[in-house]
PDB file of C-alpha atoms in Angstrom:
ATOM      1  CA  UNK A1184      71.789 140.629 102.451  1.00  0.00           C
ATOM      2  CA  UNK A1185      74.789 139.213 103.604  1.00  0.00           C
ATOM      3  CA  UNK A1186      75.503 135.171 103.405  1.00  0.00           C
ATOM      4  CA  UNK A1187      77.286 133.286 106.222  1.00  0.00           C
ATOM      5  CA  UNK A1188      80.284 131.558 105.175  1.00  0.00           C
ATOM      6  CA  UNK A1189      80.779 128.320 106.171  1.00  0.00           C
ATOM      7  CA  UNK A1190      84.857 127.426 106.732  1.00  0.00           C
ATOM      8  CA  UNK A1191      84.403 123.487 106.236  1.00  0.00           C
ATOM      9  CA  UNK A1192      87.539 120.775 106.267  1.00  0.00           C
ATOM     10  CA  UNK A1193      87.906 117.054 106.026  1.00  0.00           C
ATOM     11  CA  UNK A1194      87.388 115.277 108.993  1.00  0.00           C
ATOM     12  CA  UNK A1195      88.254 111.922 108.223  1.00  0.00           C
ATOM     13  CA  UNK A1196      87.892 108.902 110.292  1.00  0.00           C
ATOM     14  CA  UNK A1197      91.843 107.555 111.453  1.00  0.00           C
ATOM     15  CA  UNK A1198      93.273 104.263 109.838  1.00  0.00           C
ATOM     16  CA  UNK A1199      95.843 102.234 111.463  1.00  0.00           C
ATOM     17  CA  UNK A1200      99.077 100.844 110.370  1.00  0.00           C
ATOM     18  CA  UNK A1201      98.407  97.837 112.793  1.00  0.00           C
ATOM     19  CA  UNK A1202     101.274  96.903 115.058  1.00  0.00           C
ATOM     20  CA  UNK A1203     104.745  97.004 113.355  1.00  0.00           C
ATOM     21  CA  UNK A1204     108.360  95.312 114.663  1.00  0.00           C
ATOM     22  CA  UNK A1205     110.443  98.199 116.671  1.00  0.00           C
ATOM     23  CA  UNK A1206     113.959  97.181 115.892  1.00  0.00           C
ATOM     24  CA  UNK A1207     115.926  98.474 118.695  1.00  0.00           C
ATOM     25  CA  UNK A1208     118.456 101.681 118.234  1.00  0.00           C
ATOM     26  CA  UNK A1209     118.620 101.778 114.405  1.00  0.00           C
ATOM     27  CA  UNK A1210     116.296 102.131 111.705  1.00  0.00           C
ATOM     28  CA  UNK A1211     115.471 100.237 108.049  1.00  0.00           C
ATOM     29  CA  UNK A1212     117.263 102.095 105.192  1.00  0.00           C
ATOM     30  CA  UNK A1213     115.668 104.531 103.329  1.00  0.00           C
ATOM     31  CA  UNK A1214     117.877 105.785 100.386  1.00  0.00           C
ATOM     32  CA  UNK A1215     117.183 105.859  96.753  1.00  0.00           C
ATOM     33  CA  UNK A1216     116.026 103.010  94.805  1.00  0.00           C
ATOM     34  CA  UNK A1217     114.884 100.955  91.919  1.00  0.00           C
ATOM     35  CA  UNK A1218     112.696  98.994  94.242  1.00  0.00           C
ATOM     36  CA  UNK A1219     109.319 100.459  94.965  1.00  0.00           C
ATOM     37  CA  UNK A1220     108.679 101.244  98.768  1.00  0.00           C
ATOM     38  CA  UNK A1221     106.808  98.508 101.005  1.00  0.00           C
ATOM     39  CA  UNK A1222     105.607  97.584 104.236  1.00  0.00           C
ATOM     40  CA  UNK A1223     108.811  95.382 105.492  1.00  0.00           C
ATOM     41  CA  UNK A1224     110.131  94.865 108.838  1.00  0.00           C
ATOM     42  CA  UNK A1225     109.807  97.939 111.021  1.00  0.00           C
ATOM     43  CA  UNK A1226     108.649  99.716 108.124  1.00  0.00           C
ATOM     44  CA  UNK A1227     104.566 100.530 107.104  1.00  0.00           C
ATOM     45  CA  UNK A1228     103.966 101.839 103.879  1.00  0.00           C
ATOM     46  CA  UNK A1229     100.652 104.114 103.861  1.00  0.00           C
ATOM     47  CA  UNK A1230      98.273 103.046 101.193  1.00  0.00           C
ATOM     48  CA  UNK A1231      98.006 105.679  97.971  1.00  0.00           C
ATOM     49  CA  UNK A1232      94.316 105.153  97.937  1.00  0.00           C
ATOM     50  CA  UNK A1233      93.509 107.247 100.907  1.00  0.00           C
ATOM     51  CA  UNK A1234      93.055 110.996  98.975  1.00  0.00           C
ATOM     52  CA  UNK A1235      93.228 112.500  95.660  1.00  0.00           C
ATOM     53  CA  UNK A1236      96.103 114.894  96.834  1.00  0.00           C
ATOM     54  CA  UNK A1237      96.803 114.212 100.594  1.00  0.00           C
ATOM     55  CA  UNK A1238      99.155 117.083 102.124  1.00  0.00           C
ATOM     56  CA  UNK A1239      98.770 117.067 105.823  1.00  0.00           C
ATOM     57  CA  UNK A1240      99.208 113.566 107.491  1.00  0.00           C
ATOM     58  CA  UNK A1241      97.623 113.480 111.186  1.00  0.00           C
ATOM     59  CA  UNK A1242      99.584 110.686 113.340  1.00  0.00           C
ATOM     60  CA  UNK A1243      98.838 109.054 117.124  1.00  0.00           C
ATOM     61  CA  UNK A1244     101.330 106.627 118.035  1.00  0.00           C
ATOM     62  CA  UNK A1245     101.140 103.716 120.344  1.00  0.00           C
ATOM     63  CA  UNK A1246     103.284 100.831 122.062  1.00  0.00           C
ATOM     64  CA  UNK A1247     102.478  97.534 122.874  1.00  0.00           C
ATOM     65  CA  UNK A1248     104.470  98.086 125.969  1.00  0.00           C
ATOM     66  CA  UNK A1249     103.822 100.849 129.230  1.00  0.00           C
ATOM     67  CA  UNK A1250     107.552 100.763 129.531  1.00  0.00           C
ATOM     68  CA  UNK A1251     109.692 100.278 127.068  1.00  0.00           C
ATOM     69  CA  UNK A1252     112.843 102.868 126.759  1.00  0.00           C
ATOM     70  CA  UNK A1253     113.841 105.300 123.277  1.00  0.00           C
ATOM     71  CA  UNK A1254     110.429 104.815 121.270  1.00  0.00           C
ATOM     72  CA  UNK A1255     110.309 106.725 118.567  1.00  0.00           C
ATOM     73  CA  UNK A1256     109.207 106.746 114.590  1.00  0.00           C
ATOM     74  CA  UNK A1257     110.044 108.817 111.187  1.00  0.00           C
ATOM     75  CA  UNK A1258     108.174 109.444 108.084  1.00  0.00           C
ATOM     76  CA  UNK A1259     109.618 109.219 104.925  1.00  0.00           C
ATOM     77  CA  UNK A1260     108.268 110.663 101.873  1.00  0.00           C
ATOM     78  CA  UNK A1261     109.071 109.287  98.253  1.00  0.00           C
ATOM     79  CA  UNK A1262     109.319 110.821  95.258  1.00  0.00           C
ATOM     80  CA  UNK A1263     109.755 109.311  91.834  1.00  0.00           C
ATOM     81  CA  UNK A1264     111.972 110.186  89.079  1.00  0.00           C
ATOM     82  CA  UNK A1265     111.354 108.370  86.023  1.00  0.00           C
ATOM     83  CA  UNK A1266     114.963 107.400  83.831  1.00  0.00           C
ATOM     84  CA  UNK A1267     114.846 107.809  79.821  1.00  0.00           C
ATOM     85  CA  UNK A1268     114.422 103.664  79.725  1.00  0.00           C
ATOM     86  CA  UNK A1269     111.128 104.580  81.525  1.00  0.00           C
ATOM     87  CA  UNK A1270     112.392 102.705  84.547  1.00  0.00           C
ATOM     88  CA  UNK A1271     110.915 104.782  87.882  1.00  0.00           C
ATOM     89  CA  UNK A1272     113.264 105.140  90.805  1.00  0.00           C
ATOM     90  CA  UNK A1273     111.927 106.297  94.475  1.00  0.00           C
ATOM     91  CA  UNK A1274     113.901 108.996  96.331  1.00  0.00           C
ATOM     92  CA  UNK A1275     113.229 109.736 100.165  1.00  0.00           C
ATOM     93  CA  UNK A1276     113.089 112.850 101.882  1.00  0.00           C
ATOM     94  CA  UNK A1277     112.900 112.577 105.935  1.00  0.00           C
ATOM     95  CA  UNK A1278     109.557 114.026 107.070  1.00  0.00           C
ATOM     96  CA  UNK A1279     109.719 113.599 110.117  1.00  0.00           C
ATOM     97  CA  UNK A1280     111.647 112.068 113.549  1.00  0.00           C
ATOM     98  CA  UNK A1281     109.966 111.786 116.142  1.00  0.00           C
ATOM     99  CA  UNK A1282     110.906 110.388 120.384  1.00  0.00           C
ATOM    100  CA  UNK A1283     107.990 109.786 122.169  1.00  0.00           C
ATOM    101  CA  UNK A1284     107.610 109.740 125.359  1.00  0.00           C
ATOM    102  CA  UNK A1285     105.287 107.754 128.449  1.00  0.00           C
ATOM    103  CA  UNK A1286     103.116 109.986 131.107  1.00  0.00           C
ATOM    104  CA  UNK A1287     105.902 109.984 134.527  1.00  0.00           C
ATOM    105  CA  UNK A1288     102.955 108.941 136.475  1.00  0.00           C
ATOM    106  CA  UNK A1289     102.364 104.804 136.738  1.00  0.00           C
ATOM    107  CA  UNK A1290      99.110 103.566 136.264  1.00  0.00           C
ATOM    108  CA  UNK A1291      98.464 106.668 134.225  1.00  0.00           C
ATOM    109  CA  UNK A1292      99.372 105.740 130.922  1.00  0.00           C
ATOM    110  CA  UNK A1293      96.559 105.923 128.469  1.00  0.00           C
ATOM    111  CA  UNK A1294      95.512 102.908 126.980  1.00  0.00           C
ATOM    112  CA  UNK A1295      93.095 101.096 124.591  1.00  0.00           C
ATOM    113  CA  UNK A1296      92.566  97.426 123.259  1.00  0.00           C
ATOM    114  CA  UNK A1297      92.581  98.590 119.177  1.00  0.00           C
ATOM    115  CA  UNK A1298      91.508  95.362 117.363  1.00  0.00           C
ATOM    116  CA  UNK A1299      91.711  93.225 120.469  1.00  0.00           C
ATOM    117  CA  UNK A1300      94.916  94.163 121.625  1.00  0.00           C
ATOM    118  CA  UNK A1301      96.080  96.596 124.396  1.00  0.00           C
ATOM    119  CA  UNK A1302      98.151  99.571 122.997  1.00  0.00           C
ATOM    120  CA  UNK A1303      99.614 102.209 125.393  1.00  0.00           C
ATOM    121  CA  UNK A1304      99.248 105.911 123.848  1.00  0.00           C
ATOM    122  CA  UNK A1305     102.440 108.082 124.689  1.00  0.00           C
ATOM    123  CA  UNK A1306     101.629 111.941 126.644  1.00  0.00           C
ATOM    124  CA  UNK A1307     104.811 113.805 124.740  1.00  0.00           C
ATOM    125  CA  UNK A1308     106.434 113.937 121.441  1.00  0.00           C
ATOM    126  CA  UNK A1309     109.413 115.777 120.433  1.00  0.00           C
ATOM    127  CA  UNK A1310     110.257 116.649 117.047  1.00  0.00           C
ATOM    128  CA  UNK A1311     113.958 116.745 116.139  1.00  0.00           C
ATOM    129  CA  UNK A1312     115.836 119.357 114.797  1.00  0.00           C
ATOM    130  CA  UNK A1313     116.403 120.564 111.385  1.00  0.00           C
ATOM    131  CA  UNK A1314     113.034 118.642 110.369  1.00  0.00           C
ATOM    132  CA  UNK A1315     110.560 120.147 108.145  1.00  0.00           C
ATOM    133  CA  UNK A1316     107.441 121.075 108.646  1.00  0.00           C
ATOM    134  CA  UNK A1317     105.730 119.065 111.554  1.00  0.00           C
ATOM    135  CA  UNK A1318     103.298 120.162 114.143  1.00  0.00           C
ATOM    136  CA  UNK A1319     103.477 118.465 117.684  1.00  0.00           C
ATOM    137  CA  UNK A1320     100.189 118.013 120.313  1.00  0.00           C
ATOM    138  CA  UNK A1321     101.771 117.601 123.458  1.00  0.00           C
ATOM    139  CA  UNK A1322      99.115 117.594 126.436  1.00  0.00           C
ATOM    140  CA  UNK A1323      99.869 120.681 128.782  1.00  0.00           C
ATOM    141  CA  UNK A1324      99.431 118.433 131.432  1.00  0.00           C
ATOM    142  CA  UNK A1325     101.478 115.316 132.126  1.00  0.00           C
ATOM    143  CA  UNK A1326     101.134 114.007 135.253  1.00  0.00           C
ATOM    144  CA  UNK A1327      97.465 113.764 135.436  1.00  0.00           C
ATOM    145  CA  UNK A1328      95.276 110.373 135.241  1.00  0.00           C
ATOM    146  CA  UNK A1329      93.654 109.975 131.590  1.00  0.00           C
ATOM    147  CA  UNK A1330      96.180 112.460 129.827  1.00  0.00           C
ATOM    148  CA  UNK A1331      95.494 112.624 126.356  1.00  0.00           C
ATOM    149  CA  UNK A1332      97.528 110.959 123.401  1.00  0.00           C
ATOM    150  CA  UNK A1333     100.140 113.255 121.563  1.00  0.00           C
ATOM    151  CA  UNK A1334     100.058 113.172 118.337  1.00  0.00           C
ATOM    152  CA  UNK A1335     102.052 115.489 115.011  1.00  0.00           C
ATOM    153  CA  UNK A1336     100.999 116.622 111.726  1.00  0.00           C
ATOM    154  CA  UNK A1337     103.035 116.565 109.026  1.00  0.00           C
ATOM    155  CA  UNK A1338     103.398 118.435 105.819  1.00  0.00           C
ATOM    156  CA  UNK A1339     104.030 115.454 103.127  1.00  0.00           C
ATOM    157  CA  UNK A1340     103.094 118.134  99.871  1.00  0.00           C
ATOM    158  CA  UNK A1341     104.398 116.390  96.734  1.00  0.00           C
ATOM    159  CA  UNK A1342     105.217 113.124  98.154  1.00  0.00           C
ATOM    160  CA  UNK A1343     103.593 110.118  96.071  1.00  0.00           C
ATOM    161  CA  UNK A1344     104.529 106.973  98.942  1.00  0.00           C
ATOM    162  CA  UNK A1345     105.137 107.624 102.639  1.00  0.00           C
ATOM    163  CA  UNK A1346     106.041 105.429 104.899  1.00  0.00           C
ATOM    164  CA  UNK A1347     106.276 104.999 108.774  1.00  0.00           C
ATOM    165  CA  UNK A1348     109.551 103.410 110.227  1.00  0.00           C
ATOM    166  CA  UNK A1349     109.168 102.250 114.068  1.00  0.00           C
ATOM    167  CA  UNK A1350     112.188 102.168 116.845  1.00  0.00           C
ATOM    168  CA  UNK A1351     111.839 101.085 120.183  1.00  0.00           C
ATOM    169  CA  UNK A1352     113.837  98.900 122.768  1.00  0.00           C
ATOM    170  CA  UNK A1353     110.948  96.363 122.827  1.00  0.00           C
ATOM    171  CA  UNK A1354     108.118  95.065 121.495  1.00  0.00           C
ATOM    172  CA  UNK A1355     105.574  96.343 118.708  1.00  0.00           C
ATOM    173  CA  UNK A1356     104.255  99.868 117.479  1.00  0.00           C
ATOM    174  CA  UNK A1357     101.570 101.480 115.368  1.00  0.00           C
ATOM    175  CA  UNK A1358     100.272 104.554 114.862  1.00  0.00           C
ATOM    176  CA  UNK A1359      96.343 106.150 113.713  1.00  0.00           C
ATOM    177  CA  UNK A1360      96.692 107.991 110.751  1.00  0.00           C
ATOM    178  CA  UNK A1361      94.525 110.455 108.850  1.00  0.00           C
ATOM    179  CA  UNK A1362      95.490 112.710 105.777  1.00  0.00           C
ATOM    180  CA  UNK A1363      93.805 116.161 106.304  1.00  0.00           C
TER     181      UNK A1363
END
């Protein structure tokens, strides 16, 4: 007698990286180092603790601000190469860049008070080119009242830190995340 099969995967609640600085027009460096990665500035390092061997990282961003102009984030993923003196040092590969964009309608824009303070969820989000592997959710509809957040996925195989850098003209950003 046949057995049903049962296709199961994790489903796990989001985290948040809290709201981070947006510097406006540039970004924090990201280049190899001696100097383990952190959560500085516009910059949120995503804890290690969160899987055994996390691959697929599911992202929502959000804006303090309905209206501020060029919002946008990257992922960086870091490897580590350990020298002969047993001194580690932490390479970055870009994951991910990301523009976001608001819903064209006013009074439309999605929004939620996470931990007591309204964020603004963005309707679009464009991936740009010659990135690897990342997925974008882009509601079909964007001109409609209560359109859904977009959101990516993002392949980060073989990375041991990843962070989240933040660029905006104003204000504050954050982002759920969930490794899948």
């Amino acid at each position: 007698m046949p057995t049903d099969i049962v296709i199961a995967t994790d489903k796990p609640s989001y985290n948040t990286s809290g709201l981070v600085t947006a510097s406006s027009g540039t970004y924090d460096v990201a280049v190899p180092t001696a100097t383990l990665p952190s959560t500085t500035g516009q910059t949120f390092l995503i804890p290690t603790n969160l899987g055994d061997k996390p691959s697929l990282l599911r992202l929502t961003p959000f804006h303090s601000a309905n209206n501020a102009t060029t919002p946008a984030f990257r992922v960086i993923g870091w490897g580590t190469y350990t020298q002969t003196s047993g001194t580690p040092l932490y390479v970055p590969t870009l994951l991910a860049d990301v523009t976001c964009a608001y819903n064209a309608t006013g009074g439309s824009i999605p929004s939620l008070s996470v931990n007591g303070v309204t964020q603004y969820f963005f309707h679009a989000v464009t991936v740009s080119a010659g990135v690897p592997t990342v997925n974008s959710y882009s509601p079909g509809t964007t001109a409609a009242a209560g359109t859904p957040p977009a959101g990516v996925v993002i392949d980060t195989i073989g990375m041991q830190y990843v962070t989240i850098q933040f660029e905006s003209s104003t204000g504050t950003m954050g982002c759920f995340y969930a490794f899948i």
